[in-house]
Structures are given as C-alpha cells and as structure tokens.
CSV table of C-alpha atoms and ligand atoms in Angstrom, one decimal:
chain,number,residue,atom,x,y,z
R,262,UNK,CA,12.0,-67.8,115.0
R,263,UNK,CA,8.9,-68.3,112.8
R,264,UNK,CA,8.4,-71.5,110.8
R,265,UNK,CA,6.6,-69.7,108.0
R,266,UNK,CA,8.3,-69.8,104.6
R,267,UNK,CA,8.8,-66.2,103.7
R,268,UNK,CA,11.3,-66.9,101.0
R,269,UNK,CA,8.7,-68.6,98.8
R,270,UNK,CA,6.0,-66.4,97.6
R,271,UNK,CA,2.7,-67.9,96.4
R,272,UNK,CA,1.0,-64.6,96.3
R,273,UNK,CA,2.8,-62.3,93.9
R,274,UNK,CA,1.4,-64.1,90.9
R,275,UNK,CA,-2.1,-62.9,92.0
R,276,UNK,CA,-1.0,-59.2,91.6
R,277,UNK,CA,-0.3,-58.3,87.9
R,278,UNK,CA,1.9,-55.3,88.8
R,279,UNK,CA,4.1,-57.3,91.1
R,280,UNK,CA,4.1,-60.3,88.7
R,281,UNK,CA,5.2,-58.3,85.7
R,282,UNK,CA,7.8,-56.2,87.7
R,283,UNK,CA,9.8,-58.9,89.4
R,284,UNK,CA,12.7,-56.4,90.0
R,285,UNK,CA,10.5,-54.1,92.0
R,286,UNK,CA,10.7,-54.3,95.8
R,287,UNK,CA,7.4,-52.7,96.7
R,288,UNK,CA,7.5,-51.6,100.3
R,289,UNK,CA,4.9,-48.9,100.3
R,290,UNK,CA,1.7,-50.8,100.9
R,291,UNK,CA,0.7,-48.5,103.8
R,292,UNK,CA,0.3,-45.7,101.3
R,293,UNK,CA,-1.7,-47.9,98.9
R,294,UNK,CA,-1.8,-51.6,98.4
R,295,UNK,CA,-1.4,-53.5,95.1
R,296,UNK,CA,-4.5,-54.9,93.6
R,297,UNK,CA,-5.0,-58.6,92.7
R,298,UNK,CA,-6.2,-59.6,89.3
R,299,UNK,CA,-9.6,-60.5,90.8
R,300,UNK,CA,-10.2,-56.8,91.7
R,301,UNK,CA,-9.1,-55.6,88.2
R,302,UNK,CA,-11.4,-58.2,86.7
R,303,UNK,CA,-14.3,-57.0,88.8
R,304,UNK,CA,-13.8,-53.4,87.7
R,305,UNK,CA,-13.5,-54.5,84.1
R,306,UNK,CA,-16.6,-56.7,84.3
R,307,UNK,CA,-18.7,-54.0,85.9
R,308,UNK,CA,-18.0,-51.6,83.1
R,309,UNK,CA,-18.4,-54.3,80.4
R,310,UNK,CA,-21.5,-56.0,81.7
R,311,UNK,CA,-23.3,-53.9,84.4
R,312,UNK,CA,-22.5,-50.3,83.7
R,313,UNK,CA,-25.5,-48.0,84.5
R,314,UNK,CA,-26.2,-45.4,87.1
R,315,UNK,CA,-27.3,-47.3,90.2
R,316,UNK,CA,-30.3,-46.6,92.6
R,317,UNK,CA,-32.6,-44.6,90.4
R,318,UNK,CA,-32.9,-46.7,87.2
R,319,UNK,CA,-35.7,-49.2,87.0
R,320,UNK,CA,-34.3,-51.1,84.0
R,321,UNK,CA,-32.2,-54.3,84.3
R,322,UNK,CA,-28.7,-52.9,84.1
R,323,UNK,CA,-29.4,-50.2,86.7
R,324,UNK,CA,-30.9,-52.8,89.0
R,325,UNK,CA,-27.8,-55.0,88.6
R,326,UNK,CA,-25.6,-52.0,89.5
R,327,UNK,CA,-27.7,-51.3,92.5
R,328,UNK,CA,-27.6,-55.0,93.5
R,329,UNK,CA,-23.8,-54.9,93.2
R,330,UNK,CA,-23.7,-52.0,95.7
R,331,UNK,CA,-26.1,-53.7,98.1
R,332,UNK,CA,-24.2,-57.0,98.0
R,333,UNK,CA,-21.0,-55.1,98.8
R,334,UNK,CA,-22.8,-53.4,101.7
R,335,UNK,CA,-23.9,-56.8,103.1
R,336,UNK,CA,-20.4,-58.3,102.7
R,337,UNK,CA,-18.6,-55.4,104.4
R,338,UNK,CA,-21.1,-55.4,107.3
R,339,UNK,CA,-20.2,-59.1,107.9
R,340,UNK,CA,-16.6,-58.6,107.1
R,341,UNK,CA,-16.1,-56.0,109.9
R,342,UNK,CA,-18.3,-57.9,112.4
R,343,UNK,CA,-21.3,-55.6,112.3
R,344,UNK,CA,-23.5,-58.5,111.1
R,345,UNK,CA,-25.4,-59.0,107.9
R,346,UNK,CA,-28.4,-57.0,109.2
R,347,UNK,CA,-26.1,-53.9,109.5
R,348,UNK,CA,-25.8,-53.5,105.7
R,349,UNK,CA,-27.8,-50.3,106.0
R,350,UNK,CA,-25.2,-48.9,108.4
R,351,UNK,CA,-22.4,-49.1,105.8
R,352,UNK,CA,-22.0,-45.7,104.2
R,353,UNK,CA,-19.9,-45.4,101.0
R,354,UNK,CA,-17.9,-42.3,100.1
R,355,UNK,CA,-14.4,-41.6,98.7
R,356,UNK,CA,-11.9,-42.5,101.4
R,357,UNK,CA,-11.1,-42.7,105.1
R,358,UNK,CA,-10.6,-38.9,105.2
R,359,UNK,CA,-14.1,-38.3,103.9
R,360,UNK,CA,-15.6,-40.7,106.5
R,361,UNK,CA,-13.8,-39.0,109.3
R,362,UNK,CA,-14.9,-35.6,108.1
R,363,UNK,CA,-18.4,-36.9,107.9
R,364,UNK,CA,-18.3,-37.9,111.6
R,365,UNK,CA,-16.5,-34.7,112.7
R,366,UNK,CA,-18.8,-32.4,110.7
R,367,UNK,CA,-22.2,-34.1,110.9
R,368,UNK,CA,-22.1,-36.0,114.1
R,369,UNK,CA,-19.7,-34.2,116.5
R,370,UNK,CA,-21.6,-30.8,116.5
R,371,UNK,CA,-24.7,-32.7,117.7
R,372,UNK,CA,-22.9,-33.8,120.9
R,373,UNK,CA,-20.1,-31.2,121.5
R,374,UNK,CA,-20.7,-28.2,123.6
R,375,UNK,CA,-18.4,-25.4,124.9
R,376,UNK,CA,-16.0,-26.8,127.4
R,377,UNK,CA,-16.3,-30.4,126.2
R,378,UNK,CA,-13.2,-32.3,125.1
R,379,UNK,CA,-12.3,-34.4,122.1
R,380,UNK,CA,-9.4,-36.8,122.9
R,381,UNK,CA,-7.1,-38.1,120.1
R,382,UNK,CA,-3.6,-39.6,120.1
R,383,UNK,CA,-0.5,-37.8,119.1
R,384,UNK,CA,0.1,-40.4,116.4
R,385,UNK,CA,-3.1,-39.6,114.4
R,386,UNK,CA,-2.9,-39.2,110.7
R,387,UNK,CA,-3.9,-35.7,109.7
R,388,UNK,CA,-7.1,-37.1,108.4
R,389,UNK,CA,-8.1,-38.0,112.0
R,390,UNK,CA,-6.7,-34.8,113.4
R,391,UNK,CA,-7.6,-31.7,111.4
R,392,UNK,CA,-11.4,-32.5,111.3
R,393,UNK,CA,-11.3,-32.6,115.1
R,394,UNK,CA,-9.2,-29.4,115.3
R,395,UNK,CA,-11.8,-27.7,113.2
R,396,UNK,CA,-14.9,-28.9,115.0
R,397,UNK,CA,-13.3,-28.1,118.4
R,398,UNK,CA,-12.7,-24.5,117.3
R,399,UNK,CA,-16.2,-24.2,116.0
R,400,UNK,CA,-17.8,-25.6,119.2
R,401,UNK,CA,-15.5,-24.0,121.8
R,402,UNK,CA,-14.3,-27.5,122.7
R,403,UNK,CA,-10.8,-28.5,123.7
R,404,UNK,CA,-8.7,-31.0,121.7
R,405,UNK,CA,-6.7,-33.2,124.1
R,406,UNK,CA,-3.9,-35.4,123.1
R,407,UNK,CA,-2.8,-38.8,124.5
R,408,UNK,CA,0.9,-39.1,124.1
R,409,UNK,CA,2.8,-42.4,123.5
R,410,UNK,CA,5.7,-43.7,125.6
R,411,UNK,CA,9.2,-44.4,124.1
R,412,UNK,CA,7.9,-47.7,122.6
R,413,UNK,CA,5.1,-45.9,120.8
R,414,UNK,CA,2.4,-47.2,123.2
R,415,UNK,CA,-0.4,-45.3,124.8
R,416,UNK,CA,-0.4,-46.5,128.4
R,417,UNK,CA,-3.3,-47.2,130.7
R,418,UNK,CA,-2.2,-44.2,132.9
R,419,UNK,CA,-2.2,-41.9,129.9
R,420,UNK,CA,-5.7,-43.0,128.9
R,421,UNK,CA,-7.0,-42.6,132.4
R,422,UNK,CA,-5.5,-39.1,132.7
R,423,UNK,CA,-6.8,-37.8,129.4
R,424,UNK,CA,-10.2,-39.5,129.0
R,425,UNK,CA,-12.5,-38.1,131.7
R,426,UNK,CA,-15.9,-36.7,132.4
R,427,UNK,CA,-15.5,-33.9,129.9
R,428,UNK,CA,-14.5,-36.2,127.0
R,429,UNK,CA,-17.4,-36.4,124.6
R,430,UNK,CA,-15.4,-38.1,121.7
R,431,UNK,CA,-12.3,-40.2,121.6
R,432,UNK,CA,-11.0,-40.6,118.0
R,433,UNK,CA,-8.1,-42.9,117.5
R,434,UNK,CA,-6.2,-44.8,114.8
R,435,UNK,CA,-6.5,-48.5,115.2
R,436,UNK,CA,-3.0,-49.0,113.8
R,437,UNK,CA,-0.5,-46.1,113.4
R,438,UNK,CA,0.7,-45.5,109.9
R,439,UNK,CA,4.1,-44.4,111.2
R,440,UNK,CA,4.8,-46.5,114.3
R,441,UNK,CA,2.8,-49.6,113.3
R,442,UNK,CA,1.5,-50.1,116.8
R,443,UNK,CA,-2.0,-51.3,117.6
R,444,UNK,CA,-3.7,-48.8,119.8
R,445,UNK,CA,-5.8,-50.0,122.8
R,446,UNK,CA,-9.0,-49.1,121.1
R,447,UNK,CA,-11.3,-51.3,123.2
R,448,UNK,CA,-10.0,-49.8,126.4
R,449,UNK,CA,-10.4,-46.3,125.1
R,450,UNK,CA,-14.0,-47.2,124.3
R,451,UNK,CA,-14.6,-48.5,127.8
R,452,UNK,CA,-13.3,-45.3,129.3
R,453,UNK,CA,-15.2,-42.9,127.0
R,454,UNK,CA,-18.4,-44.9,127.2
R,455,UNK,CA,-18.3,-44.8,131.0
R,456,UNK,CA,-18.7,-41.1,130.7
R,457,UNK,CA,-21.4,-41.3,128.0
R,458,UNK,CA,-19.0,-40.3,125.2
R,459,UNK,CA,-18.4,-41.9,121.8
R,460,UNK,CA,-15.5,-43.7,120.1
R,461,UNK,CA,-14.5,-43.1,116.5
R,462,UNK,CA,-11.9,-45.5,115.0
R,463,UNK,CA,-9.7,-44.7,112.0
R,464,UNK,CA,-9.2,-48.2,110.6
R,465,UNK,CA,-7.2,-47.2,107.5
R,466,UNK,CA,-4.1,-49.1,108.7
R,467,UNK,CA,-5.7,-51.9,110.7
R,468,UNK,CA,-8.1,-53.5,108.1
R,469,UNK,CA,-5.2,-54.5,105.7
R,470,UNK,CA,-3.6,-56.4,108.6
R,471,UNK,CA,-6.1,-57.4,111.3
R,472,UNK,CA,-9.5,-59.1,111.4
R,473,UNK,CA,-11.7,-56.2,112.6
R,474,UNK,CA,-14.8,-56.8,114.7
R,475,UNK,CA,-16.6,-53.5,115.4
R,476,UNK,CA,-18.9,-55.1,117.9
R,477,UNK,CA,-16.0,-56.6,119.8
R,478,UNK,CA,-14.1,-53.3,119.7
R,479,UNK,CA,-17.4,-51.6,120.8
R,480,UNK,CA,-16.7,-48.5,118.7
R,481,UNK,CA,-19.4,-46.1,117.5
R,482,UNK,CA,-17.9,-45.4,114.1
R,483,UNK,CA,-15.3,-47.2,112.1
R,484,UNK,CA,-13.7,-45.8,108.9
R,485,UNK,CA,-11.5,-47.3,106.2
R,486,UNK,CA,-10.4,-47.0,102.5
R,487,UNK,CA,-10.8,-49.8,100.0
R,488,UNK,CA,-7.4,-48.9,98.4
R,489,UNK,CA,-5.5,-50.0,101.5
R,490,UNK,CA,-7.1,-53.4,101.5
R,491,UNK,CA,-6.3,-54.4,97.9
R,492,UNK,CA,-9.5,-52.7,96.5
R,493,UNK,CA,-9.7,-49.8,94.1
R,494,UNK,CA,-9.0,-46.1,94.7
R,495,UNK,CA,-11.9,-43.9,95.4
R,496,UNK,CA,-14.1,-46.0,97.7
R,497,UNK,CA,-14.3,-45.1,101.4
R,498,UNK,CA,-16.4,-46.9,104.0
R,499,UNK,CA,-17.9,-45.6,107.2
R,500,UNK,CA,-19.7,-47.9,109.5
R,501,UNK,CA,-21.6,-46.4,112.4
R,502,UNK,CA,-24.1,-47.5,115.1
R,503,UNK,CA,-27.5,-47.4,113.5
R,504,UNK,CA,-29.1,-45.1,116.1
R,505,UNK,CA,-26.3,-42.6,115.7
R,506,UNK,CA,-26.4,-42.5,111.9
R,507,UNK,CA,-30.1,-42.3,112.0
R,508,UNK,CA,-30.2,-39.4,114.4
R,509,UNK,CA,-27.5,-37.2,112.8
R,510,UNK,CA,-28.0,-34.8,109.9
R,511,UNK,CA,-26.4,-35.4,106.5
R,512,UNK,CA,-22.9,-34.3,105.6
R,513,UNK,CA,-23.2,-33.6,101.9
R,514,UNK,CA,-26.5,-32.8,100.2
R,515,UNK,CA,-27.9,-33.1,96.7
R,516,UNK,CA,-29.1,-35.9,94.5
R,517,UNK,CA,-29.7,-39.5,95.7
R,518,UNK,CA,-29.9,-38.6,99.4
R,519,UNK,CA,-33.4,-37.3,99.5
R,520,UNK,CA,-36.8,-38.8,100.0
R,521,UNK,CA,-38.6,-35.7,98.6
R,522,UNK,CA,-37.8,-32.1,97.8
R,523,UNK,CA,-40.1,-29.0,97.9
R,524,UNK,CA,-39.1,-25.5,96.9
R,525,UNK,CA,-37.8,-24.6,100.4
R,526,UNK,CA,-37.1,-27.9,102.0
R,527,UNK,CA,-36.2,-31.5,101.7
R,528,UNK,CA,-36.8,-34.8,103.5
R,529,UNK,CA,-33.7,-37.0,103.8
R,530,UNK,CA,-33.6,-40.7,102.7
R,531,UNK,CA,-33.0,-43.2,105.4
R,532,UNK,CA,-29.4,-44.3,106.2
R,533,UNK,CA,-27.2,-45.1,104.4
R,534,UNK,CA,-28.5,-43.1,101.4
R,535,UNK,CA,-28.8,-40.0,103.6
R,536,UNK,CA,-25.0,-39.8,103.6
R,537,UNK,CA,-24.4,-40.7,99.9
R,538,UNK,CA,-25.1,-37.6,97.9
R,539,UNK,CA,-24.5,-37.9,94.2
R,540,UNK,CA,-23.5,-40.8,92.0
R,541,UNK,CA,-21.5,-43.5,93.8
R,542,UNK,CA,-18.5,-45.2,92.3
R,543,UNK,CA,-20.6,-48.3,91.7
R,544,UNK,CA,-17.7,-50.1,89.8
R,545,UNK,CA,-15.3,-49.4,92.6
R,546,UNK,CA,-17.8,-50.6,95.2
R,547,UNK,CA,-18.4,-53.8,93.2
R,548,UNK,CA,-14.6,-54.3,93.0
R,549,UNK,CA,-14.2,-53.6,96.7
R,550,UNK,CA,-16.5,-56.6,97.2
R,551,UNK,CA,-14.1,-58.7,95.1
R,552,UNK,CA,-11.2,-57.4,97.3
R,553,UNK,CA,-12.9,-58.7,100.4
R,554,UNK,CA,-13.5,-62.1,98.6
R,555,UNK,CA,-9.8,-62.2,97.9
R,556,UNK,CA,-8.8,-61.4,101.5
R,557,UNK,CA,-11.2,-64.1,102.7
R,558,UNK,CA,-9.7,-66.6,100.3
R,559,UNK,CA,-6.3,-66.1,101.9
R,560,UNK,CA,-7.6,-65.5,105.5
R,561,UNK,CA,-6.4,-63.0,108.0
R,562,UNK,CA,-4.7,-65.8,110.0
R,563,UNK,CA,-2.4,-66.7,107.1
R,564,UNK,CA,-1.8,-63.0,106.3
R,565,UNK,CA,-1.0,-62.1,109.9
R,566,UNK,CA,1.3,-65.0,110.4
R,567,UNK,CA,3.2,-64.2,107.2
R,568,UNK,CA,3.4,-60.5,108.0
R,569,UNK,CA,4.6,-61.2,111.5
R,570,UNK,CA,7.4,-63.4,110.1
R,571,UNK,CA,8.3,-60.7,107.5
R,572,UNK,CA,8.3,-58.0,110.2
R,573,UNK,CA,10.6,-60.0,112.4
R,574,UNK,CA,13.0,-60.6,109.5
R,575,UNK,CA,12.9,-56.9,108.5
R,576,UNK,CA,13.6,-55.7,112.1
R,577,UNK,CA,16.4,-58.2,112.5
R,578,UNK,CA,18.1,-57.2,109.2
R,579,UNK,CA,17.7,-53.5,109.9
R,580,UNK,CA,19.2,-54.1,113.4
R,581,UNK,CA,22.4,-55.2,111.7
R,582,UNK,CA,22.9,-51.7,110.1
R,583,UNK,CA,24.6,-49.5,112.7
R,584,UNK,CA,23.6,-46.3,110.8
R,585,UNK,CA,19.9,-46.9,111.1
R,586,UNK,CA,17.8,-45.2,113.7
R,587,UNK,CA,14.5,-47.1,114.2
R,588,UNK,CA,11.3,-45.0,114.7
R,589,UNK,CA,8.8,-46.8,116.9
R,590,UNK,CA,9.0,-50.0,119.0
R,591,UNK,CA,12.1,-52.2,118.8
R,592,UNK,CA,10.0,-55.3,119.3
R,593,UNK,CA,8.6,-56.2,115.8
R,594,UNK,CA,5.8,-58.1,117.4
R,595,UNK,CA,4.3,-54.7,118.3
R,596,UNK,CA,4.1,-53.6,114.7
R,597,UNK,CA,1.7,-54.1,111.9
R,598,UNK,CA,2.7,-53.1,108.4
R,599,UNK,CA,4.8,-50.0,109.0
R,600,UNK,CA,8.6,-49.9,109.9
R,601,UNK,CA,9.8,-46.3,110.1
R,602,UNK,CA,13.5,-45.4,110.4
R,603,UNK,CA,16.1,-42.8,109.6
R,604,UNK,CA,19.6,-43.1,108.1
R,605,UNK,CA,21.8,-41.2,110.5
R,606,UNK,CA,22.8,-37.9,108.9
R,607,UNK,CA,21.0,-38.4,105.6
R,608,UNK,CA,17.8,-36.7,104.6
R,609,UNK,CA,14.9,-39.2,104.1
R,610,UNK,CA,14.3,-37.8,100.6
R,611,UNK,CA,17.9,-38.6,99.7
R,612,UNK,CA,17.4,-42.1,101.1
R,613,UNK,CA,14.3,-42.8,99.2
R,614,UNK,CA,15.7,-41.2,96.0
R,615,UNK,CA,18.7,-43.6,96.1
R,616,UNK,CA,16.5,-46.5,97.0
R,617,UNK,CA,14.3,-45.7,94.0
R,618,UNK,CA,17.4,-45.9,91.8
R,619,UNK,CA,17.7,-49.5,93.1
R,620,UNK,CA,14.0,-50.1,92.3
R,621,UNK,CA,13.1,-50.2,96.0
R,622,UNK,CA,9.9,-48.3,96.7
R,623,UNK,CA,9.6,-46.8,100.2
R,624,UNK,CA,8.1,-43.6,101.5
R,625,UNK,CA,9.9,-40.6,102.9
R,626,UNK,CA,8.4,-37.5,104.5
R,627,UNK,CA,6.1,-36.6,107.4
R,628,UNK,CA,3.6,-39.3,106.6
R,629,UNK,CA,0.7,-37.0,107.3
R,630,UNK,CA,1.6,-37.1,111.0
R,631,UNK,CA,3.5,-33.9,111.5
R,632,UNK,CA,2.6,-33.5,115.3
R,633,UNK,CA,3.8,-37.1,115.9
R,634,UNK,CA,7.2,-36.5,114.2
R,635,UNK,CA,7.7,-33.3,116.1
R,636,UNK,CA,6.9,-35.1,119.3
R,637,UNK,CA,9.5,-37.7,118.4
R,638,UNK,CA,12.0,-34.9,117.7
R,639,UNK,CA,12.2,-35.1,113.9
R,640,UNK,CA,10.6,-33.5,110.8
R,641,UNK,CA,10.7,-36.5,108.4
R,642,UNK,CA,11.5,-40.1,108.3
R,643,UNK,CA,11.6,-43.1,106.0
R,644,UNK,CA,8.9,-45.8,106.1
R,645,UNK,CA,9.1,-49.3,104.7
R,646,UNK,CA,5.7,-51.0,104.8
R,647,UNK,CA,4.9,-54.6,104.2
R,648,UNK,CA,1.9,-56.6,103.1
R,649,UNK,CA,1.5,-60.4,103.0
R,650,UNK,CA,2.6,-60.4,99.3
R,651,UNK,CA,6.1,-59.3,100.2
R,652,UNK,CA,9.0,-61.8,100.8
R,653,UNK,CA,12.5,-61.9,102.1
R,654,UNK,CA,13.9,-60.9,98.7
R,655,UNK,CA,12.1,-57.6,98.9
R,656,UNK,CA,13.6,-57.0,102.3
R,657,UNK,CA,17.1,-58.1,101.2
R,658,UNK,CA,16.8,-55.6,98.4
R,659,UNK,CA,15.9,-52.9,100.8
R,660,UNK,CA,18.9,-53.8,103.1
R,661,UNK,CA,21.3,-53.8,100.1
R,662,UNK,CA,20.1,-50.5,98.9
R,663,UNK,CA,20.4,-49.0,102.4
R,664,UNK,CA,24.0,-50.4,102.6
R,665,UNK,CA,24.6,-48.4,99.4
R,666,UNK,CA,23.2,-45.3,101.0
R,667,UNK,CA,25.4,-45.9,104.0
R,668,UNK,CA,28.5,-46.2,101.8
R,669,UNK,CA,27.6,-43.2,99.7
R,670,UNK,CA,27.1,-40.9,102.7
R,671,UNK,CA,29.6,-42.6,105.0
R,672,UNK,CA,26.7,-42.8,107.4
R,673,UNK,CA,27.0,-43.9,111.0
O,121,PMP,N1,-5.6,-42.7,108.5
O,121,PMP,C1,-4.5,-43.4,108.4
O,121,PMP,C2,-3.9,-44.0,109.6
O,121,PMP,C3,-3.8,-43.5,107.2
O,121,PMP,O1,-2.7,-44.2,107.1
O,121,PMP,C4,-4.4,-42.9,106.0
O,121,PMP,C5,-3.8,-43.0,104.7
O,121,PMP,N2,-2.4,-42.8,104.7
O,121,PMP,C6,-5.6,-42.2,106.2
O,121,PMP,C7,-6.2,-42.1,107.4
O,121,PMP,C8,-6.2,-41.5,105.0
O,121,PMP,O2,-6.7,-42.4,104.1
O,121,PMP,P1,-7.2,-41.9,102.7
O,121,PMP,O3,-6.1,-41.1,102.1
O,121,PMP,O4,-7.6,-43.1,101.9
O,121,PMP,O5,-8.4,-41.0,103.0
C-alpha cells in the first residue's frame, strides 16, 4: 500500500473550475485536462499585454509575441529531452491529430514504396491509425497491426513477428487512451531502426503522466497536444529529428512558411516555420509554456507517485463491485491515467448518463479506438481517467454512483 496521502488534495485549489465546483468528480482528464490558474493568467496576460501577430511585425508588441513563441519552443525542447538547441525542431500546430497527419502526409510518402509496411498497434487512437491507412493505400504499402495480449501488453514476440525488413515506419501510442498501458516504445525503435526504418510516437496520453525523453526513447517523431497537459485547447506540438524535418516537404502551405515567392514557385522557410503555415495561436503557445512551468513546479515524480496511489485505490474499489468488467490490465501498476470498464448488461451511455446525474464525469463510447474495442469483443465501454489533481473523494463518488447504476439495473 502506498504512503501517499490521496485523501488530502493540495492541488484542486490551483484549478479554478475544480475549486469552484467542489461537487464535481471530474474523471475525464484523458479527454482533456483542467487548466490551472497560471495557464488562464498567461492567456489573459498575452491578450492584455502582448497581443500582436507574431513573426512578421517589426514593432515592439509583435516582437514580444514572437519571443513568447520562441521561449515556448525552447522550453518544450528541454521539457521533452530534445535539448535547448532543438528549439527549431519543435513545430506548432493545432493538436496531436494534426502532428500525426503531418508526419503521415509529408514524411511518409518520402520513404514508403509499394510493398513496404507500416506497423502500428491495435490500440492506436484513430488519430494514429487513419493517417497511416490513407498513406498506405496511396503508396501501395501494407498496414500491419501488433496485437496485445490479454493484459493489454504488446509482447516481445509480437514485436519481433510484426516489425521486419519490410517495415519502414512503426507508429505507436506511448500510452493507450483506453487500456492505460505504456507501450514498449524504445524496443519498437530498436527493431525498426535495425532495418533502417523510423519510429513515430503518439505522446498524447503519456506526456500528462510520464517524464518524456525523446532522445532516450530514440524516436524520430513525437507528437502531443497542450490541452492534455493542462495547457490550452488548440495547440499541438510535433518534435522531429532535425535532419528528417529538414529534408521533408511542407504539409500545409501559405503565409508565414515561405522564404520567398515568385509567380510560379516558392522557397520554403527553414524548419520549424516551413511547417507552420498561417498565423499561429500565439496566446495558446504562450500559455502552453505556463502549463509546462506548472508541471515542473509540481514535478513528474510527485505527479506519478500520486497517480499510482490513486490508480491502485481506484482498481481496488472497482474490484469490490461484482457487476464491473474491467477492460485492460488487472494490475493497476500497468496503467497510466485511464481505467476502462463496463457494467455488466448496461450500455455505457446509460452508465455515464446516470453518473452525470450524480455529478461524476466519465466518458463512454468507442474512445476513438474502434478496432481495439472490436478486438476486445465490444463496441463501447466506459472510461474513468485520473490526473494528479484527483483524490479519493472523486473515486468514492464514482463508486457510489456505480452502485446506484448496479441497483437500478439489477446488474451482475
Ligand atoms: N492519441 C491519443 C492516444 C489520444 O488519446 C488522443 C486524444 N484523445 C489523440 C491522439 C488526439 O488528440 P487531439 O484530439 O488533441 O488531436
């Protein structure tokens, strides 16, 4: 049993929404996290004191907005272990989905030929699946799936069987948004690199829970969204190895991404601007920087320890309800963030509707992972997801509301 005090909660006061809604049990952080006051302040302060279109302006406000973006780039590069010199390899866009589309549509066609293979896991979010389906169709390549075992884990044997000489790209979620498992990203990288291929990581669900080090993982691309790591909506980040970003063509074209334009042609700006067509969400990027400051002020070690204790408590309490079917590993130590389940004989939409009446927010549906759910023999499920700002009271409220569902439907 953990010695962390998960009854006390020193964090909720940092999050105005949680602070002003003490009756809400918010257990849907995997969909989007709550934002601390520091992030809201940063957004407000940008618009009040720095608001101007960045990059092109030569007057003071525009320079400040540009500096805000550049500081965020530097910070993110260090935050994910790419190093401060890698600021130019941080590409801003709208979200993880756009980052993954960028890699699949701009990079993949430069390396994929007919008969090649792209290998992904069955637990990918649609954002890291559909772009690969499309590019494989366009290039005459084959999309190969690594399947998980009954614990939700991708085994060494499965990786060795599926990642081979034909594999040009492995694209995998670092942490599954349904099963909560951490995928063996580093090992996938070793296998695909041994054959001269590339590793693309969807970090949407890992960065809110784990300290990420892209050099240690030895991936070629890493994507995440600010809104999952306590930052604003509308800011996506793609990091890529410099030589790859440099060599590949742009994804979107237009203003801000060119060095010069003639009637029939254009010369691209260097990375990262080459991939940042149009006006960036400068305020959102500025506030993303504040979100990272906030995470650093708490520290991943403290966040991880608290979440592990919360997950253990959640799994234990859920285990006491005999009408619950757990989706994913039984061992809570294998999970980060997400705990999916079903109430026997009750549709997940009914479950989440009743929970909502009790002011308990969870998610129900296919979680943008339809092939995974079909593989697991279901169409939908419920998902409770935690962040470090949750506490035992949130989980007790979930359990009480589920007991109500059990009574209403005579489940079990
Ligand atoms: N990948 C995973 C694993 C996710 O959980 C999500 C968001 N649910 C995404 C990608 C897509 O993120 P976004 O909607 O911010 O593009």
